[in-house]
Tab-separated table of C-alpha atoms in Angstrom:
chain	number	residue	atom	x	y	z
A	183	MET	CA	-36.475	-47.567	3.334
A	184	VAL	CA	-33.136	-45.816	2.943
A	185	ILE	CA	-33.154	-44.062	6.319
A	186	ARG	CA	-33.236	-47.175	8.487
A	187	PRO	CA	-30.077	-48.782	7.036
A	188	LEU	CA	-28.303	-45.424	7.269
A	189	VAL	CA	-29.285	-44.984	10.912
A	190	ILE	CA	-28.174	-48.546	11.679
A	191	ALA	CA	-24.865	-47.961	9.907
A	192	VAL	CA	-24.194	-44.715	11.771
A	193	ALA	CA	-25.100	-46.297	15.103
A	194	SER	CA	-22.744	-49.179	14.366
A	195	VAL	CA	-19.890	-46.766	13.750
A	196	VAL	CA	-20.601	-44.973	17.018
A	197	LEU	CA	-20.804	-48.209	18.965
A	198	ALA	CA	-17.613	-49.471	17.388
A	199	GLY	CA	-15.762	-46.492	18.833
A	200	CYS	CA	-14.695	-43.082	17.649
A	201	VAL	CA	-11.320	-41.729	16.656
A	202	THR	CA	-9.875	-38.739	18.540
A	203	VAL	CA	-7.564	-36.936	16.165
A	204	GLY	CA	-4.909	-34.405	17.090
A	205	PRO	CA	-1.998	-34.613	19.543
A	206	ASP	CA	-2.517	-36.242	22.934
A	207	TYR	CA	-1.216	-33.949	25.664
A	208	VAL	CA	1.901	-34.931	27.572
A	209	ALA	CA	2.905	-32.685	30.477
A	210	PRO	CA	6.382	-31.129	30.197
A	211	GLN	CA	9.079	-33.051	32.025
A	212	THR	CA	10.568	-30.262	34.115
A	213	ALA	CA	13.507	-31.060	36.379
A	214	PRO	CA	12.966	-30.451	40.120
A	215	ALA	CA	14.102	-27.074	41.401
A	216	THR	CA	17.605	-26.840	42.804
A	217	LEU	CA	18.015	-23.622	44.776
A	218	GLN	CA	21.581	-22.704	45.651
A	219	HIS	CA	20.614	-20.242	48.393
A	220	ALA	CA	18.210	-22.568	50.215
A	221	GLY	CA	21.068	-24.102	52.223
A	222	SER	CA	21.747	-20.944	54.221
A	223	VAL	CA	21.655	-21.156	58.017
A	224	ASP	CA	18.740	-18.718	57.888
A	225	TYR	CA	16.468	-21.515	56.595
A	226	VAL	CA	15.256	-24.890	57.817
A	227	ALA	CA	13.577	-27.631	55.806
A	228	ASP	CA	10.543	-27.849	58.111
A	229	HIS	CA	7.206	-27.278	56.392
A	230	PRO	CA	5.745	-23.864	57.222
A	231	VAL	CA	2.140	-23.646	58.285
A	232	ALA	CA	-0.278	-22.874	55.483
A	233	ALA	CA	-1.175	-19.532	57.067
A	234	TRP	CA	2.478	-18.470	57.020
A	235	TRP	CA	1.710	-14.938	58.229
A	236	SER	CA	0.634	-16.368	61.598
A	237	GLN	CA	4.326	-16.974	62.375
A	238	PHE	CA	4.638	-13.254	63.155
A	239	ASP	CA	2.207	-13.622	66.088
A	240	ASP	CA	0.495	-10.388	65.093
A	241	PRO	CA	-3.300	-10.494	65.504
A	242	VAL	CA	-3.787	-7.344	63.406
A	243	LEU	CA	-1.926	-8.902	60.474
A	244	ASP	CA	-3.921	-12.138	60.870
A	245	GLN	CA	-7.179	-10.192	60.725
A	246	LEU	CA	-6.141	-8.162	57.696
A	247	VAL	CA	-5.042	-11.166	55.648
A	248	ARG	CA	-8.148	-13.194	56.372
A	249	GLU	CA	-10.446	-10.268	55.609
A	250	SER	CA	-8.609	-9.653	52.344
A	251	LEU	CA	-9.075	-13.270	51.243
A	252	LEU	CA	-12.809	-12.812	51.755
A	253	ALA	CA	-13.409	-9.302	50.477
A	254	ASN	CA	-10.592	-8.287	48.130
A	255	ALA	CA	-11.938	-7.262	44.736
A	256	ASP	CA	-9.236	-9.078	42.764
A	257	VAL	CA	-9.981	-12.326	44.622
A	258	ARG	CA	-13.691	-11.962	43.889
A	259	ILE	CA	-12.918	-11.331	40.216
A	260	ALA	CA	-10.799	-14.509	40.155
A	261	VAL	CA	-13.669	-16.455	41.775
A	262	SER	CA	-16.067	-15.218	39.087
A	263	ARG	CA	-13.661	-16.386	36.391
A	264	VAL	CA	-13.575	-19.843	37.956
A	265	ASP	CA	-17.379	-19.928	37.920
A	266	GLU	CA	-17.394	-18.803	34.290
A	267	ALA	CA	-14.853	-21.461	33.275
A	268	ARG	CA	-16.858	-24.101	35.147
A	269	ALA	CA	-20.005	-23.127	33.249
A	270	VAL	CA	-18.186	-23.273	29.901
A	271	PHE	CA	-16.809	-26.728	30.754
A	272	SER	CA	-20.288	-27.924	31.702
A	273	GLU	CA	-21.644	-26.656	28.390
A	274	ARG	CA	-18.889	-28.435	26.447
A	275	ARG	CA	-19.632	-31.706	28.218
A	276	TRP	CA	-23.322	-31.406	27.368
A	277	ASP	CA	-22.318	-31.093	23.713
A	278	LEU	CA	-21.372	-34.786	23.871
A	279	ALA	CA	-25.054	-35.697	24.336
A	280	PRO	CA	-28.066	-34.959	22.124
A	281	HIS	CA	-29.649	-31.532	22.546
A	282	VAL	CA	-33.388	-31.961	23.014
A	283	THR	CA	-35.932	-29.140	22.869
A	284	ALA	CA	-39.720	-29.130	23.148
A	285	GLY	CA	-41.942	-26.926	21.058
A	286	VAL	CA	-45.384	-26.233	19.657
A	287	GLU	CA	-45.799	-24.568	16.257
A	288	GLY	CA	-48.682	-23.440	14.113
A	289	THR	CA	-48.473	-22.211	10.520
A	290	ARG	CA	-51.109	-20.748	8.157
A	291	THR	CA	-50.209	-20.350	4.513
A	292	LYS	CA	-52.071	-19.024	1.512
A	293	GLN	CA	-50.755	-20.010	-1.868
A	294	PRO	CA	-52.055	-20.584	-5.383
A	295	VAL	CA	-53.191	-24.077	-6.350
A	296	GLU	CA	-53.819	-24.940	-9.995
A	297	GLY	CA	-57.498	-24.992	-10.730
A	298	GLN	CA	-58.445	-23.843	-7.197
A	299	GLY	CA	-57.099	-20.335	-6.997
A	300	ARG	CA	-55.475	-19.236	-3.739
A	301	VAL	CA	-55.978	-21.802	-0.989
A	302	GLU	CA	-55.386	-21.395	2.764
A	303	THR	CA	-53.843	-24.320	4.611
A	304	ASP	CA	-53.061	-24.801	8.287
A	305	SER	CA	-50.430	-27.029	9.864
A	306	TYR	CA	-49.687	-27.632	13.516
A	307	SER	CA	-46.963	-29.585	15.285
A	308	ALA	CA	-46.057	-30.382	18.873
A	309	GLY	CA	-43.254	-32.565	20.132
A	310	PHE	CA	-39.545	-32.879	20.759
A	311	ASP	CA	-36.679	-31.937	18.463
A	312	ALA	CA	-33.237	-33.444	18.943
A	313	ALA	CA	-29.837	-32.655	17.454
A	314	TRP	CA	-26.669	-34.641	18.019
A	315	GLU	CA	-23.190	-34.397	16.583
A	316	LEU	CA	-21.799	-37.927	16.681
A	317	ASP	CA	-18.224	-36.637	17.209
A	318	LEU	CA	-16.606	-39.405	15.176
A	319	PHE	CA	-13.248	-37.616	15.128
A	320	GLY	CA	-13.175	-36.117	18.624
A	321	ARG	CA	-13.900	-32.451	17.896
A	322	VAL	CA	-16.394	-32.155	20.742
A	323	ARG	CA	-14.285	-34.274	23.087
A	324	ARG	CA	-11.239	-32.085	22.419
A	325	SER	CA	-13.358	-28.983	23.081
A	326	ALA	CA	-14.443	-30.418	26.428
A	327	GLU	CA	-10.831	-31.361	27.189
A	328	ALA	CA	-9.707	-27.785	26.490
A	329	ALA	CA	-12.510	-26.334	28.613
A	330	HIS	CA	-11.591	-28.615	31.517
A	331	ALA	CA	-7.953	-27.524	31.316
A	332	ASP	CA	-9.100	-23.885	31.216
A	333	LEU	CA	-11.136	-24.491	34.370
A	334	GLN	CA	-8.109	-25.965	36.131
A	335	ALA	CA	-6.004	-22.999	35.000
A	336	GLN	CA	-8.550	-20.559	36.414
A	337	ARG	CA	-8.578	-22.423	39.714
A	338	ASN	CA	-4.817	-22.051	39.891
A	339	ASP	CA	-5.160	-18.395	38.920
A	340	LEU	CA	-7.514	-17.992	41.864
A	341	GLN	CA	-4.937	-19.499	44.207
A	342	ALA	CA	-2.214	-17.327	42.676
A	343	MET	CA	-4.364	-14.266	43.296
A	344	GLN	CA	-4.923	-15.310	46.901
A	345	VAL	CA	-1.173	-15.725	47.317
A	346	THR	CA	-0.554	-12.302	45.788
A	347	VAL	CA	-3.208	-10.560	47.888
A	348	ALA	CA	-2.012	-12.147	51.147
A	349	ALA	CA	1.565	-11.155	50.308
A	350	GLU	CA	0.565	-7.610	49.343
A	351	VAL	CA	-1.335	-7.167	52.599
A	352	ALA	CA	1.628	-8.429	54.634
A	353	ARG	CA	4.152	-6.366	52.668
A	354	ASN	CA	2.164	-3.150	53.000
A	355	TYR	CA	1.548	-3.899	56.665
A	356	PHE	CA	5.242	-4.237	57.474
A	357	GLU	CA	6.103	-1.203	55.390
A	358	LEU	CA	3.492	0.725	57.384
A	359	ARG	CA	4.999	-0.458	60.678
A	360	GLY	CA	8.459	0.473	59.425
A	361	THR	CA	7.258	3.969	58.492
A	362	GLN	CA	5.554	4.372	61.859
A	363	LYS	CA	8.771	3.394	63.620
A	364	ARG	CA	10.737	5.864	61.506
A	365	LEU	CA	8.245	8.543	62.511
A	366	ASP	CA	8.739	7.623	66.149
A	367	VAL	CA	12.521	7.825	65.705
A	368	ALA	CA	12.241	11.260	64.101
A	369	ARG	CA	9.987	12.567	66.848
A	370	ARG	CA	12.269	11.233	69.586
A	371	ILE	CA	15.276	12.799	67.893
A	372	LEU	CA	13.366	16.068	67.641
A	373	VAL	CA	12.920	16.033	71.427
A	374	SER	CA	16.659	15.528	71.864
A	375	LEU	CA	17.489	18.199	69.280
A	376	GLY	CA	15.076	20.587	70.987
A	377	GLU	CA	16.955	20.159	74.249
A	378	THR	CA	20.212	20.792	72.405
A	379	GLN	CA	18.721	23.898	70.793
A	380	ARG	CA	17.747	25.313	74.173
A	381	LEU	CA	21.195	24.478	75.521
A	382	THR	CA	22.956	26.335	72.701
A	383	GLU	CA	20.718	29.358	73.191
A	384	SER	CA	21.431	29.374	76.940
A	385	ARG	CA	25.174	29.163	76.302
A	386	PHE	CA	24.922	31.985	73.782
A	387	ASP	CA	22.980	34.160	76.249
A	388	LEU	CA	25.688	33.507	78.871
A	389	GLY	CA	28.448	34.366	76.383
A	390	ALA	CA	29.835	30.819	76.330
A	391	GLY	CA	28.528	29.949	72.876
A	392	SER	CA	28.293	31.451	69.430
A	393	GLN	CA	25.575	32.417	67.005
A	394	LEU	CA	26.976	29.737	64.657
A	395	GLU	CA	26.111	27.045	67.189
A	396	VAL	CA	22.585	28.425	67.635
A	397	GLN	CA	21.866	28.580	63.911
A	398	SER	CA	23.462	25.199	63.214
A	399	SER	CA	21.318	23.608	65.908
A	400	LEU	CA	18.183	25.306	64.573
A	401	ALA	CA	18.960	24.182	61.018
A	402	ARG	CA	19.291	20.593	62.200
A	403	VAL	CA	15.930	20.788	63.984
A	404	LYS	CA	14.239	22.123	60.861
A	405	ALA	CA	15.857	19.472	58.683
A	406	VAL	CA	14.355	16.715	60.817
A	407	GLU	CA	10.992	18.502	61.031
A	408	ALA	CA	10.942	18.641	57.229
A	409	GLU	CA	11.223	14.839	57.081
A	410	VAL	CA	8.178	14.284	59.295
A	411	PRO	CA	5.487	15.330	56.739
A	412	LEU	CA	6.964	12.993	54.148
A	413	LEU	CA	6.873	10.096	56.595
A	414	GLU	CA	3.315	10.999	57.626
A	415	THR	CA	2.309	10.969	53.955
A	416	ALA	CA	3.856	7.521	53.466
A	417	GLU	CA	2.085	6.283	56.604
A	418	GLY	CA	-1.293	7.530	55.381
A	419	GLN	CA	-0.819	6.037	51.925
A	420	SER	CA	0.039	2.640	53.436
A	421	ARG	CA	-3.086	2.752	55.603
A	422	HIS	CA	-5.200	3.620	52.580
A	423	ARG	CA	-3.649	0.828	50.513
A	424	LEU	CA	-4.323	-1.737	53.227
A	425	ALA	CA	-7.943	-0.618	53.488
A	426	VAL	CA	-8.463	-1.106	49.754
A	427	LEU	CA	-6.742	-4.511	49.833
A	428	VAL	CA	-9.250	-5.756	52.422
A	429	GLY	CA	-12.190	-4.351	50.467
A	430	LYS	CA	-12.795	-1.209	52.522
A	431	ARG	CA	-12.668	2.489	51.796
A	432	PRO	CA	-9.527	4.481	52.616
A	433	GLY	CA	-9.613	5.629	56.221
A	434	GLU	CA	-11.848	2.855	57.577
A	435	LEU	CA	-8.884	0.987	59.103
A	436	ASP	CA	-7.113	3.951	60.701
A	437	ALA	CA	-8.045	2.919	64.252
A	438	LEU	CA	-6.980	-0.694	63.674
A	439	LEU	CA	-3.673	0.432	62.169
A	440	ALA	CA	-2.608	2.646	65.059
A	441	PRO	CA	1.166	2.347	65.708
A	442	ARG	CA	2.363	-0.868	67.339
A	443	GLU	CA	5.592	-2.825	67.467
A	444	ALA	CA	6.374	-5.267	64.652
A	445	PRO	CA	9.694	-6.911	65.610
A	446	ALA	CA	11.898	-8.309	62.877
A	447	PHE	CA	11.528	-12.052	62.264
A	448	ALA	CA	14.335	-13.557	64.327
A	449	LYS	CA	14.011	-17.328	63.838
A	450	ALA	CA	15.281	-19.720	61.193
A	451	LEU	CA	12.713	-19.570	58.435
A	452	PRO	CA	10.899	-22.845	57.573
A	453	ILE	CA	10.717	-23.184	53.788
A	454	GLY	CA	9.906	-26.887	53.322
A	455	ASP	CA	11.121	-29.046	50.446
A	456	THR	CA	12.247	-26.547	47.817
A	457	THR	CA	12.622	-29.265	45.169
A	458	GLU	CA	8.796	-29.203	45.012
A	459	LEU	CA	8.801	-25.486	44.188
A	460	LEU	CA	7.467	-25.851	40.648
A	461	ARG	CA	4.625	-28.060	41.844
A	462	GLN	CA	3.736	-25.609	44.613
A	463	ARG	CA	3.663	-22.462	42.486
A	464	PRO	CA	0.088	-21.849	41.288
A	465	ASP	CA	1.275	-19.682	38.388
A	466	VAL	CA	3.405	-22.574	37.091
A	467	ARG	CA	0.493	-24.985	37.434
A	468	ALA	CA	-1.799	-22.512	35.641
A	469	ALA	CA	0.713	-22.155	32.794
A	470	GLU	CA	0.914	-25.947	32.456
A	471	ARG	CA	-2.875	-26.240	32.319
A	472	ARG	CA	-3.029	-23.558	29.636
A	473	LEU	CA	-0.561	-25.583	27.617
A	474	ALA	CA	-2.886	-28.588	27.967
A	475	ALA	CA	-5.820	-26.480	26.774
A	476	ALA	CA	-3.860	-25.166	23.780
A	477	THR	CA	-2.860	-28.723	22.829
A	478	ALA	CA	-6.496	-29.847	22.989
A	479	ARG	CA	-7.493	-26.966	20.711
A	480	VAL	CA	-5.011	-28.237	18.138
A	481	GLY	CA	-7.125	-31.402	18.198
A	482	VAL	CA	-10.283	-29.346	17.645
A	483	ALA	CA	-8.700	-27.716	14.596
A	484	THR	CA	-7.450	-31.089	13.338
A	485	ALA	CA	-10.943	-32.578	13.563
A	486	ASP	CA	-12.169	-29.910	11.139
A	487	LEU	CA	-10.172	-31.707	8.443
A	488	PHE	CA	-12.705	-34.542	8.634
A	489	PRO	CA	-16.465	-34.721	8.013
A	490	ARG	CA	-18.970	-33.894	10.731
A	491	VAL	CA	-21.801	-36.387	11.100
A	492	SER	CA	-24.994	-35.208	12.783
A	493	LEU	CA	-28.447	-36.582	13.460
A	494	ARG	CA	-31.570	-34.489	13.732
A	495	GLY	CA	-34.885	-35.925	14.748
A	496	PHE	CA	-38.462	-35.172	15.689
A	497	VAL	CA	-41.000	-37.105	17.763
A	498	GLY	CA	-44.471	-35.720	18.315
A	499	PHE	CA	-47.700	-34.862	16.492
A	500	LEU	CA	-48.445	-33.295	13.105
A	501	SER	CA	-51.908	-32.182	12.012
A	502	GLY	CA	-53.728	-29.809	9.708
A	503	GLY	CA	-56.011	-28.703	12.529
A	504	TRP	CA	-55.442	-27.715	16.119
A	505	GLY	CA	-58.464	-29.558	17.466
A	506	ASN	CA	-57.259	-33.041	16.533
A	507	LEU	CA	-53.516	-32.412	16.884
A	508	PHE	CA	-53.045	-34.920	19.695
A	509	ASN	CA	-55.035	-37.777	18.135
A	510	GLY	CA	-53.133	-41.022	17.983
A	511	ASP	CA	-53.312	-41.076	14.190
A	512	ASN	CA	-51.311	-37.834	14.053
A	513	ARG	CA	-48.243	-39.218	15.783
A	514	ALA	CA	-45.093	-38.613	13.744
A	515	TRP	CA	-41.341	-38.995	13.855
A	516	GLN	CA	-38.469	-38.008	11.657
A	517	VAL	CA	-34.739	-38.802	11.544
A	518	THR	CA	-32.413	-36.708	9.392
A	519	PRO	CA	-28.763	-37.782	9.204
A	520	SER	CA	-26.409	-35.198	7.747
A	521	ILE	CA	-22.761	-35.019	6.801
A	522	SER	CA	-20.900	-31.755	6.355
A	523	TRP	CA	-17.306	-31.450	5.229
A	524	ALA	CA	-15.169	-28.491	4.257
A	525	ALA	CA	-13.753	-30.420	1.327
A	526	PHE	CA	-13.566	-27.319	-0.855
A	527	ASP	CA	-12.343	-25.002	1.909
A	528	MET	CA	-9.322	-26.940	3.087
A	529	GLY	CA	-7.070	-23.915	2.732
A	530	SER	CA	-8.942	-22.111	5.507
A	531	VAL	CA	-9.128	-25.234	7.662
A	532	ARG	CA	-5.392	-25.864	7.405
A	533	ALA	CA	-4.667	-22.189	8.129
A	534	ARG	CA	-6.704	-22.439	11.322
A	535	LEU	CA	-4.805	-25.599	12.225
A	536	ARG	CA	-1.457	-23.878	11.720
A	537	ALA	CA	-2.668	-20.959	13.826
A	538	SER	CA	-3.661	-23.262	16.689
A	539	GLU	CA	-0.308	-25.056	16.494
A	540	ALA	CA	1.518	-21.731	16.618
A	541	GLN	CA	-0.582	-20.700	19.582
A	542	ALA	CA	0.326	-23.933	21.378
A	543	ASP	CA	4.014	-23.282	20.679
A	544	GLY	CA	3.638	-19.812	22.199
A	545	VAL	CA	1.899	-21.202	25.289
A	546	ALA	CA	4.707	-23.764	25.668
A	547	ALA	CA	7.257	-20.937	25.570
A	548	GLN	CA	5.170	-19.032	28.121
A	549	TYR	CA	5.246	-22.092	30.391
A	550	GLU	CA	9.037	-22.231	30.168
A	551	LYS	CA	9.208	-18.503	30.883
A	552	THR	CA	6.987	-18.956	33.946
A	553	VAL	CA	9.210	-21.754	35.250
A	554	LEU	CA	12.362	-19.659	34.835
A	555	GLY	CA	10.661	-16.660	36.430
A	556	ALA	CA	9.601	-18.780	39.406
A	557	LEU	CA	13.161	-19.995	39.925
A	558	GLU	CA	14.511	-16.458	39.598
A	559	ASP	CA	11.963	-15.033	42.052
A	560	THR	CA	12.748	-17.682	44.636
A	561	GLU	CA	16.528	-17.443	44.325
A	562	ASN	CA	16.347	-13.656	44.606
A	563	ALA	CA	14.036	-13.829	47.622
A	564	LEU	CA	16.238	-16.368	49.425
A	565	LEU	CA	19.404	-14.398	48.708
A	566	SER	CA	17.836	-11.068	49.674
A	567	TYR	CA	16.467	-12.350	52.988
A	568	ALA	CA	19.807	-13.813	54.072
A	569	LYS	CA	21.557	-10.531	53.267
A	570	GLN	CA	18.823	-8.537	55.008
A	571	GLN	CA	19.364	-10.552	58.180
A	572	ALA	CA	23.092	-9.834	57.969
A	573	GLN	CA	22.393	-6.158	57.375
A	574	LEU	CA	20.008	-6.043	60.346
A	575	LYS	CA	22.758	-7.332	62.629
A	576	PHE	CA	25.113	-4.565	61.504
A	577	ARG	CA	22.400	-1.915	61.712
A	578	LEU	CA	21.633	-2.922	65.271
A	579	GLU	CA	25.292	-2.652	66.254
A	580	GLN	CA	25.518	0.685	64.413
A	581	SER	CA	22.486	2.039	66.266
A	582	VAL	CA	23.879	1.053	69.676
A	583	ALA	CA	27.252	2.633	68.918
A	584	ALA	CA	25.696	5.807	67.484
A	585	ARG	CA	23.434	6.249	70.500
A	586	ARG	CA	26.352	5.829	72.864
A	587	ALA	CA	28.452	8.273	70.819
A	588	ALA	CA	25.657	10.882	70.940
A	589	GLU	CA	25.366	10.512	74.710
A	590	LEU	CA	29.118	10.956	75.176
A	591	ALA	CA	29.226	13.929	72.811
A	592	GLU	CA	26.441	15.659	74.765
A	593	VAL	CA	28.203	15.063	78.085
A	594	ARG	CA	31.463	16.444	76.690
A	595	TYR	CA	29.710	19.447	75.151
A	596	ARG	CA	27.949	20.283	78.399
A	597	ALA	CA	31.305	20.019	80.204
A	598	GLY	CA	32.892	22.314	77.634
A	599	SER	CA	35.469	19.742	76.545
A	600	SER	CA	34.039	19.252	73.047
A	601	ASP	CA	32.763	21.662	70.416
A	602	PHE	CA	29.193	21.854	69.177
A	603	LEU	CA	29.933	20.510	65.721
A	604	THR	CA	31.036	17.237	67.270
A	605	LEU	CA	27.718	16.992	69.140
A	606	LEU	CA	25.742	17.925	66.038
A	607	ASP	CA	27.513	15.298	63.966
A	608	ALA	CA	26.920	12.652	66.646
A	609	GLN	CA	23.193	13.445	66.762
A	610	ARG	CA	22.981	13.371	62.972
A	611	THR	CA	24.684	9.957	62.975
A	612	GLN	CA	22.295	8.661	65.643
A	613	LEU	CA	19.235	9.728	63.652
A	614	ALA	CA	20.584	8.101	60.502
A	615	ALA	CA	21.453	4.900	62.385
A	616	ASP	CA	18.074	4.589	64.118
A	617	ASP	CA	16.231	5.357	60.886
A	618	ALA	CA	18.286	2.747	59.018
A	619	LEU	CA	17.570	0.226	61.782
A	620	ALA	CA	13.814	0.781	61.437
A	621	GLN	CA	14.066	0.255	57.694
A	622	ALA	CA	16.202	-2.871	58.130
A	623	GLU	CA	13.695	-4.418	60.575
A	624	ALA	CA	10.841	-3.769	58.151
A	625	GLY	CA	13.000	-5.072	55.291
A	626	VAL	CA	13.543	-8.396	57.060
A	627	ASN	CA	9.806	-8.900	57.510
A	628	VAL	CA	9.107	-7.891	53.920
A	629	GLY	CA	11.789	-10.395	52.901
A	630	VAL	CA	9.882	-13.169	54.700
A	631	VAL	CA	6.786	-12.202	52.742
A	632	ALA	CA	8.724	-12.305	49.468
A	633	ILE	CA	10.014	-15.803	50.217
A	634	TYR	CA	6.612	-17.297	50.955
A	635	LYS	CA	5.130	-15.591	47.917
A	636	SER	CA	7.910	-17.013	45.724
A	637	LEU	CA	7.397	-20.491	47.220
A	638	GLY	CA	3.746	-20.493	46.201
A	639	GLY	CA	2.283	-18.944	49.303
A	640	TRP	CA	1.056	-22.034	51.111
A	641	GLY	CA	3.082	-24.366	53.270
A	642	GLU	CA	1.613	-27.788	53.927
A	643	GLN	CA	0.403	-29.434	50.726
A	644	ASP	CA	-2.420	-31.247	52.497
A	645	VAL	CA	-4.026	-27.940	53.462
A	646	ALA	CA	-6.539	-26.574	50.959
A	647	PRO	CA	-5.176	-23.420	49.375
A	648	VAL	CA	-8.518	-21.646	49.631
A	649	LEU	CA	-8.427	-20.736	53.307
A	650	VAL	CA	-11.771	-19.002	53.289
A	651	VAL	CA	-15.174	-19.969	51.980
A	652	LEU	CA	-15.622	-18.354	48.593
A	653	PRO	CA	-18.827	-18.727	46.551
A	654	GLY	CA	-18.416	-21.635	44.197
A	655	ALA	CA	-14.657	-21.942	44.756
A	656	GLY	CA	-14.794	-25.481	46.000
A	657	ARG	CA	-16.962	-26.988	43.249
């Protein structure tokens, strides 16, 4: 028989080992990060806790971040993509083994037979069919390798999304608190300006003041009142944004987000070992895994240059009648080796290979771009935070001086030793200084958020990045 020697020969080749064609992936050798602004006195090399937002000691912020990591729509989408990539990888691994199916089939045919006219014949079969690509040149193995790298990339994308969502919640939270403080400043100033307005009217009624003072005071009151609706709009929009980030409808968090103090971060900021930045950033790790997947797909395209060897087989029963199908005499088996090769379509095969190589080159460039972007983000965040702390110091001193100047100007105006324009200017300066202070305090806290986001979001490397239980995320 011809089949048996062929089967033995093919099996011998498989047992002897297969060749995996195409380039073997080597991870890029990227130099450790060197951050020139990490040496500022505003930072310490201690490792931050994984839940970095807990350093603010704000239970509302803690609740919002943890709820967002459970319920945020973008996080759930990222989880579904991990599950999808895991299923694809599982399918690719199963391609390494024979595919076995069970089936029962019955056929009735009617066809002409010489000398007998048209004759009906029946045939029945029941058994197992198997198909197996022997993967002599690694096409299936490279496909599984690419799928595994895609799965790892999606896992890193999930962590990157968690980092982004946690940072967005914290940023919007501190912007909300900053807006609420600015509203409080405006309302307090309005009380002071209202007292000044009544004072100018009383002086005018007594003949000691002028209509110019009355109208100037009224104009200042209206100018501040006009700012309040804009601040209230910004406050409402921030509340709505936070509700959506934690998976709720706008307005559902209004009670939780009632005004409360959010002091500026006033300690040296722990940022850990910044030389490990590129290893900590999930977007960098995802880009590296995508490069591995693209390299493996070059191997898939390379394998198409060589023949594909497959085996198909059947084990079961064949009979011309259903009643005796499962008799022992009707047992049957079949083995069908096959070889397919695009020998006359090499132009298309080589074009696909060039396309996959070009794609890998593009993914490599994207990896380099991601690395540079990570370094830029972190340098900018470190620089910005240090300058924000310096600005906060000056804003605080400005606010104290402006408040004292406004108090003195009011005393002098009441005593008649200073004109109204001096008082009005002092009050205007106080409002601007207090408003700038509120913005600077919020800016410092937002700067902390930006730093931890740029560092990869999670502090201690031995803490799992997925801080909440997500369906399928740990498999």
